[in-house]
């Protein structure tokens, strides 16, 4: 069986935290550190399953259930799918590819993906940071994936971040940089060509 691995954010799905930031400002939440530092730390902790966004906000700000729901709903609004890329993923599956999803993702977003976009996860090997307890581009993240799935040696790995691709290459994955935000700015013909090149790279395995 042929194998290929994909990142999720900015490859298969769009990620835009503006709805969450808007709700944050509406609720006038204040933090002692810079907002950027707070969000980076929060995302890092929830990516490896140490907390959820809802739990972290409740503990930090003592918010009631209604306010927590507004914020977590806004957090989940960050994710939307690229139908073009979902169709591309389905095409690969129909052609006999075994697909793995390697993603830095928190518990709330993982649950959302399973609930709202099941065809992305269906039939895939899932290596999600919140379940693994490590996130890209750490050694542990890729080591654990390759130990569990040695058949993916020399398989293509598609990600939008160079650091992730470099680390993946150290463990036998053939990196291909793909940026969904740039892809969606292209004309239809150029998109088709970009997917053709991606498909050719994947087929090398």
PDB file of C-alpha atoms in Angstrom:
ATOM      1  CA  UNK A   1       0.000   0.000   0.000  1.00  0.00           C
ATOM      2  CA  UNK A   2       1.190   3.523  -0.819  1.00  0.00           C
ATOM      3  CA  UNK A   3       1.524   5.949   2.077  1.00  0.00           C
ATOM      4  CA  UNK A   4       1.299   9.721   2.526  1.00  0.00           C
ATOM      5  CA  UNK A   5       1.093  12.002   5.566  1.00  0.00           C
ATOM      6  CA  UNK A   6      -0.523  15.422   5.880  1.00  0.00           C
ATOM      7  CA  UNK A   7      -0.534  18.272   8.335  1.00  0.00           C
ATOM      8  CA  UNK A   8      -3.979  19.807   8.905  1.00  0.00           C
ATOM      9  CA  UNK A   9      -3.639  23.544   9.625  1.00  0.00           C
ATOM     10  CA  UNK A  10      -3.038  25.658   6.522  1.00  0.00           C
ATOM     11  CA  UNK A  11      -2.859  22.469   4.449  1.00  0.00           C
ATOM     12  CA  UNK A  12      -6.310  20.827   4.634  1.00  0.00           C
ATOM     13  CA  UNK A  13      -8.112  23.313   6.887  1.00  0.00           C
ATOM     14  CA  UNK A  14      -7.979  27.062   7.359  1.00  0.00           C
ATOM     15  CA  UNK A  15      -7.202  28.377  10.818  1.00  0.00           C
ATOM     16  CA  UNK A  16      -8.252  31.906  11.751  1.00  0.00           C
ATOM     17  CA  UNK A  17      -8.498  32.880  15.418  1.00  0.00           C
ATOM     18  CA  UNK A  18     -10.130  36.247  14.733  1.00  0.00           C
ATOM     19  CA  UNK A  19     -13.571  35.107  16.042  1.00  0.00           C
ATOM     20  CA  UNK A  20     -11.935  34.096  19.330  1.00  0.00           C
ATOM     21  CA  UNK A  21      -9.967  37.333  19.598  1.00  0.00           C
ATOM     22  CA  UNK A  22     -13.138  39.323  18.891  1.00  0.00           C
ATOM     23  CA  UNK A  23     -15.038  37.495  21.661  1.00  0.00           C
ATOM     24  CA  UNK A  24     -12.046  37.904  23.987  1.00  0.00           C
ATOM     25  CA  UNK A  25     -12.119  41.655  23.471  1.00  0.00           C
ATOM     26  CA  UNK A  26     -15.898  41.758  23.844  1.00  0.00           C
ATOM     27  CA  UNK A  27     -15.599  40.103  27.243  1.00  0.00           C
ATOM     28  CA  UNK A  28     -12.772  42.510  28.161  1.00  0.00           C
ATOM     29  CA  UNK A  29     -10.496  39.842  29.538  1.00  0.00           C
ATOM     30  CA  UNK A  30      -7.160  41.118  30.808  1.00  0.00           C
ATOM     31  CA  UNK A  31      -3.839  39.303  31.216  1.00  0.00           C
ATOM     32  CA  UNK A  32      -0.697  40.407  33.015  1.00  0.00           C
ATOM     33  CA  UNK A  33       1.655  39.159  30.287  1.00  0.00           C
ATOM     34  CA  UNK A  34       1.281  40.237  26.681  1.00  0.00           C
ATOM     35  CA  UNK A  35      -1.743  38.776  24.925  1.00  0.00           C
ATOM     36  CA  UNK A  36       0.562  37.130  22.382  1.00  0.00           C
ATOM     37  CA  UNK A  37       2.536  35.370  25.130  1.00  0.00           C
ATOM     38  CA  UNK A  38      -0.689  34.202  26.782  1.00  0.00           C
ATOM     39  CA  UNK A  39      -2.104  32.752  23.550  1.00  0.00           C
ATOM     40  CA  UNK A  40       1.151  31.016  22.590  1.00  0.00           C
ATOM     41  CA  UNK A  41       1.373  29.400  26.027  1.00  0.00           C
ATOM     42  CA  UNK A  42      -2.306  28.434  25.994  1.00  0.00           C
ATOM     43  CA  UNK A  43      -2.058  26.870  22.551  1.00  0.00           C
ATOM     44  CA  UNK A  44       1.115  25.016  23.480  1.00  0.00           C
ATOM     45  CA  UNK A  45      -0.470  23.527  26.594  1.00  0.00           C
ATOM     46  CA  UNK A  46      -3.713  22.496  24.935  1.00  0.00           C
ATOM     47  CA  UNK A  47      -1.886  21.104  21.885  1.00  0.00           C
ATOM     48  CA  UNK A  48      -0.251  18.455  24.068  1.00  0.00           C
ATOM     49  CA  UNK A  49      -3.398  17.624  26.007  1.00  0.00           C
ATOM     50  CA  UNK A  50      -2.439  19.254  29.308  1.00  0.00           C
ATOM     51  CA  UNK A  51      -5.546  21.422  29.292  1.00  0.00           C
ATOM     52  CA  UNK A  52      -8.433  22.527  27.145  1.00  0.00           C
ATOM     53  CA  UNK A  53      -9.173  26.092  26.164  1.00  0.00           C
ATOM     54  CA  UNK A  54     -12.374  26.029  28.199  1.00  0.00           C
ATOM     55  CA  UNK A  55     -10.667  24.682  31.322  1.00  0.00           C
ATOM     56  CA  UNK A  56      -7.749  27.125  31.051  1.00  0.00           C
ATOM     57  CA  UNK A  57     -10.061  30.127  30.699  1.00  0.00           C
ATOM     58  CA  UNK A  58     -12.238  28.993  33.595  1.00  0.00           C
ATOM     59  CA  UNK A  59      -9.244  28.531  35.898  1.00  0.00           C
ATOM     60  CA  UNK A  60      -7.561  31.783  34.886  1.00  0.00           C
ATOM     61  CA  UNK A  61     -10.545  34.118  34.829  1.00  0.00           C
ATOM     62  CA  UNK A  62     -13.199  32.349  36.961  1.00  0.00           C
ATOM     63  CA  UNK A  63     -15.753  32.755  34.195  1.00  0.00           C
ATOM     64  CA  UNK A  64     -19.253  31.305  34.349  1.00  0.00           C
ATOM     65  CA  UNK A  65     -20.428  28.547  32.001  1.00  0.00           C
ATOM     66  CA  UNK A  66     -22.178  30.905  29.562  1.00  0.00           C
ATOM     67  CA  UNK A  67     -19.090  33.038  29.044  1.00  0.00           C
ATOM     68  CA  UNK A  68     -16.881  29.958  28.675  1.00  0.00           C
ATOM     69  CA  UNK A  69     -19.239  28.574  26.027  1.00  0.00           C
ATOM     70  CA  UNK A  70     -19.103  31.815  24.027  1.00  0.00           C
ATOM     71  CA  UNK A  71     -15.319  31.728  24.063  1.00  0.00           C
ATOM     72  CA  UNK A  72     -14.953  28.027  23.235  1.00  0.00           C
ATOM     73  CA  UNK A  73     -17.524  28.313  20.439  1.00  0.00           C
ATOM     74  CA  UNK A  74     -15.493  31.211  19.050  1.00  0.00           C
ATOM     75  CA  UNK A  75     -12.307  29.143  19.412  1.00  0.00           C
ATOM     76  CA  UNK A  76     -13.898  26.353  17.382  1.00  0.00           C
ATOM     77  CA  UNK A  77     -14.961  28.810  14.696  1.00  0.00           C
ATOM     78  CA  UNK A  78     -11.260  29.158  13.907  1.00  0.00           C
ATOM     79  CA  UNK A  79     -11.395  26.016  11.757  1.00  0.00           C
ATOM     80  CA  UNK A  80     -12.939  25.756   8.299  1.00  0.00           C
ATOM     81  CA  UNK A  81     -12.158  23.237   5.583  1.00  0.00           C
ATOM     82  CA  UNK A  82     -10.846  23.627   2.060  1.00  0.00           C
ATOM     83  CA  UNK A  83     -13.228  21.547  -0.036  1.00  0.00           C
ATOM     84  CA  UNK A  84     -10.594  21.334  -2.785  1.00  0.00           C
ATOM     85  CA  UNK A  85      -8.108  19.765  -0.396  1.00  0.00           C
ATOM     86  CA  UNK A  86     -10.705  17.480   1.194  1.00  0.00           C
ATOM     87  CA  UNK A  87     -11.565  16.216  -2.303  1.00  0.00           C
ATOM     88  CA  UNK A  88      -7.848  15.720  -3.003  1.00  0.00           C
ATOM     89  CA  UNK A  89      -7.520  13.699   0.198  1.00  0.00           C
ATOM     90  CA  UNK A  90     -10.535  11.575  -0.737  1.00  0.00           C
ATOM     91  CA  UNK A  91      -9.076  10.989  -4.194  1.00  0.00           C
ATOM     92  CA  UNK A  92      -5.861   9.660  -2.690  1.00  0.00           C
ATOM     93  CA  UNK A  93      -7.803   7.335  -0.401  1.00  0.00           C
ATOM     94  CA  UNK A  94      -9.848   6.038  -3.337  1.00  0.00           C
ATOM     95  CA  UNK A  95      -6.618   5.313  -5.217  1.00  0.00           C
ATOM     96  CA  UNK A  96      -5.393   3.071  -2.425  1.00  0.00           C
ATOM     97  CA  UNK A  97      -3.209   5.435  -0.455  1.00  0.00           C
ATOM     98  CA  UNK A  98      -2.964   5.005   3.282  1.00  0.00           C
ATOM     99  CA  UNK A  99      -3.236   8.541   4.673  1.00  0.00           C
ATOM    100  CA  UNK A 100      -1.860   9.722   8.002  1.00  0.00           C
ATOM    101  CA  UNK A 101      -2.791  13.008   9.661  1.00  0.00           C
ATOM    102  CA  UNK A 102       0.046  14.554  11.695  1.00  0.00           C
ATOM    103  CA  UNK A 103      -1.290  17.617  13.461  1.00  0.00           C
ATOM    104  CA  UNK A 104      -0.650  19.956  16.360  1.00  0.00           C
ATOM    105  CA  UNK A 105      -4.217  20.172  17.601  1.00  0.00           C
ATOM    106  CA  UNK A 106      -6.019  20.574  20.916  1.00  0.00           C
ATOM    107  CA  UNK A 107      -8.807  18.439  22.319  1.00  0.00           C
ATOM    108  CA  UNK A 108     -11.599  20.848  21.355  1.00  0.00           C
ATOM    109  CA  UNK A 109     -10.500  21.147  17.744  1.00  0.00           C
ATOM    110  CA  UNK A 110      -9.905  17.387  17.480  1.00  0.00           C
ATOM    111  CA  UNK A 111     -13.456  16.746  18.701  1.00  0.00           C
ATOM    112  CA  UNK A 112     -14.759  19.338  16.264  1.00  0.00           C
ATOM    113  CA  UNK A 113     -12.965  17.661  13.358  1.00  0.00           C
ATOM    114  CA  UNK A 114     -14.421  14.290  14.257  1.00  0.00           C
ATOM    115  CA  UNK A 115     -17.921  15.737  14.592  1.00  0.00           C
ATOM    116  CA  UNK A 116     -18.154  18.223  11.718  1.00  0.00           C
ATOM    117  CA  UNK A 117     -15.622  16.933   9.193  1.00  0.00           C
ATOM    118  CA  UNK A 118     -15.564  13.143   9.692  1.00  0.00           C
ATOM    119  CA  UNK A 119     -14.570  12.323   6.109  1.00  0.00           C
ATOM    120  CA  UNK A 120     -11.174  13.961   6.685  1.00  0.00           C
ATOM    121  CA  UNK A 121     -10.346  11.592   9.556  1.00  0.00           C
ATOM    122  CA  UNK A 122     -12.214   8.509   8.317  1.00  0.00           C
ATOM    123  CA  UNK A 123      -9.835   5.764   7.271  1.00  0.00           C
ATOM    124  CA  UNK A 124      -6.756   7.752   8.322  1.00  0.00           C
ATOM    125  CA  UNK A 125      -3.985   7.039  10.780  1.00  0.00           C
ATOM    126  CA  UNK A 126      -4.248   9.866  13.319  1.00  0.00           C
ATOM    127  CA  UNK A 127      -1.192  11.191  15.120  1.00  0.00           C
ATOM    128  CA  UNK A 128      -2.663  14.144  16.987  1.00  0.00           C
ATOM    129  CA  UNK A 129      -0.502  16.119  19.408  1.00  0.00           C
ATOM    130  CA  UNK A 130      -3.192  16.284  22.110  1.00  0.00           C
ATOM    131  CA  UNK A 131      -3.312  12.480  22.158  1.00  0.00           C
ATOM    132  CA  UNK A 132       0.412  11.871  21.668  1.00  0.00           C
ATOM    133  CA  UNK A 133       1.497  14.337  24.374  1.00  0.00           C
ATOM    134  CA  UNK A 134       4.086  15.947  22.104  1.00  0.00           C
ATOM    135  CA  UNK A 135       3.892  18.487  19.313  1.00  0.00           C
ATOM    136  CA  UNK A 136       5.767  19.217  16.116  1.00  0.00           C
ATOM    137  CA  UNK A 137       8.597  19.797  15.496  1.00  0.00           C
ATOM    138  CA  UNK A 138       9.888  17.893  18.543  1.00  0.00           C
ATOM    139  CA  UNK A 139      11.884  14.700  18.077  1.00  0.00           C
ATOM    140  CA  UNK A 140       9.449  12.765  20.261  1.00  0.00           C
ATOM    141  CA  UNK A 141       6.520  13.609  17.999  1.00  0.00           C
ATOM    142  CA  UNK A 142       8.102  12.180  14.851  1.00  0.00           C
ATOM    143  CA  UNK A 143       9.906   9.344  16.654  1.00  0.00           C
ATOM    144  CA  UNK A 144       6.637   8.064  18.079  1.00  0.00           C
ATOM    145  CA  UNK A 145       4.920   8.251  14.700  1.00  0.00           C
ATOM    146  CA  UNK A 146       7.652   6.323  12.887  1.00  0.00           C
ATOM    147  CA  UNK A 147       7.909   3.725  15.659  1.00  0.00           C
ATOM    148  CA  UNK A 148       4.187   3.045  15.353  1.00  0.00           C
ATOM    149  CA  UNK A 149       4.148   3.277  11.541  1.00  0.00           C
ATOM    150  CA  UNK A 150       7.511   2.130  10.135  1.00  0.00           C
ATOM    151  CA  UNK A 151       5.894   1.509   6.754  1.00  0.00           C
ATOM    152  CA  UNK A 152       5.839   5.296   6.276  1.00  0.00           C
ATOM    153  CA  UNK A 153       9.604   5.424   5.759  1.00  0.00           C
ATOM    154  CA  UNK A 154      10.197   7.418   2.544  1.00  0.00           C
ATOM    155  CA  UNK A 155       6.523   8.442   2.365  1.00  0.00           C
ATOM    156  CA  UNK A 156       5.662  12.013   1.367  1.00  0.00           C
ATOM    157  CA  UNK A 157       4.812  14.418   4.178  1.00  0.00           C
ATOM    158  CA  UNK A 158       2.922  17.635   3.378  1.00  0.00           C
ATOM    159  CA  UNK A 159       3.199  20.599   5.761  1.00  0.00           C
ATOM    160  CA  UNK A 160       3.262  24.390   5.528  1.00  0.00           C
ATOM    161  CA  UNK A 161       6.093  24.936   8.042  1.00  0.00           C
ATOM    162  CA  UNK A 162       9.759  24.453   7.153  1.00  0.00           C
ATOM    163  CA  UNK A 163      10.795  23.437  10.695  1.00  0.00           C
ATOM    164  CA  UNK A 164       8.289  20.584  10.674  1.00  0.00           C
ATOM    165  CA  UNK A 165       9.449  19.403   7.252  1.00  0.00           C
ATOM    166  CA  UNK A 166      13.100  19.497   8.281  1.00  0.00           C
ATOM    167  CA  UNK A 167      12.467  17.439  11.410  1.00  0.00           C
ATOM    168  CA  UNK A 168      10.255  15.000   9.505  1.00  0.00           C
ATOM    169  CA  UNK A 169      13.076  14.515   7.019  1.00  0.00           C
ATOM    170  CA  UNK A 170      15.337  13.361   9.855  1.00  0.00           C
ATOM    171  CA  UNK A 171      12.938  10.461  10.393  1.00  0.00           C
ATOM    172  CA  UNK A 172      12.609   9.329   6.803  1.00  0.00           C
ATOM    173  CA  UNK A 173       9.655  11.367   5.564  1.00  0.00           C
ATOM    174  CA  UNK A 174       9.974  13.227   2.245  1.00  0.00           C
ATOM    175  CA  UNK A 175       8.795  16.763   2.850  1.00  0.00           C
ATOM    176  CA  UNK A 176       6.681  18.829   0.492  1.00  0.00           C
ATOM    177  CA  UNK A 177       5.855  22.394   1.467  1.00  0.00           C
ATOM    178  CA  UNK A 178       2.254  23.356   0.774  1.00  0.00           C
ATOM    179  CA  UNK A 179       0.670  26.600   1.960  1.00  0.00           C
ATOM    180  CA  UNK A 180      -3.131  26.604   1.730  1.00  0.00           C
ATOM    181  CA  UNK A 181      -3.396  30.378   2.137  1.00  0.00           C
ATOM    182  CA  UNK A 182      -1.115  30.863  -0.886  1.00  0.00           C
ATOM    183  CA  UNK A 183      -2.822  28.080  -2.845  1.00  0.00           C
ATOM    184  CA  UNK A 184      -6.243  29.695  -2.449  1.00  0.00           C
ATOM    185  CA  UNK A 185      -4.959  32.945  -3.964  1.00  0.00           C
ATOM    186  CA  UNK A 186      -4.066  31.154  -7.215  1.00  0.00           C
ATOM    187  CA  UNK A 187      -6.145  31.005 -10.370  1.00  0.00           C
ATOM    188  CA  UNK A 188      -7.915  27.694 -10.948  1.00  0.00           C
ATOM    189  CA  UNK A 189      -5.406  26.567 -13.592  1.00  0.00           C
ATOM    190  CA  UNK A 190      -2.479  27.281 -11.281  1.00  0.00           C
ATOM    191  CA  UNK A 191      -4.216  25.416  -8.468  1.00  0.00           C
ATOM    192  CA  UNK A 192      -4.602  22.392 -10.737  1.00  0.00           C
ATOM    193  CA  UNK A 193      -0.900  22.547 -11.591  1.00  0.00           C
ATOM    194  CA  UNK A 194       0.061  22.843  -7.918  1.00  0.00           C
ATOM    195  CA  UNK A 195      -1.997  19.748  -7.073  1.00  0.00           C
ATOM    196  CA  UNK A 196      -0.450  17.888 -10.018  1.00  0.00           C
ATOM    197  CA  UNK A 197       3.046  18.613  -8.682  1.00  0.00           C
ATOM    198  CA  UNK A 198       1.972  17.539  -5.203  1.00  0.00           C
ATOM    199  CA  UNK A 199       0.506  14.321  -6.575  1.00  0.00           C
ATOM    200  CA  UNK A 200       3.746  13.584  -8.454  1.00  0.00           C
ATOM    201  CA  UNK A 201       5.760  14.040  -5.269  1.00  0.00           C
ATOM    202  CA  UNK A 202       3.420  11.782  -3.317  1.00  0.00           C
ATOM    203  CA  UNK A 203       3.596   9.085  -6.027  1.00  0.00           C
ATOM    204  CA  UNK A 204       7.384   8.786  -5.642  1.00  0.00           C
ATOM    205  CA  UNK A 205       6.968   6.673  -2.521  1.00  0.00           C
TER     206      UNK A 205
END
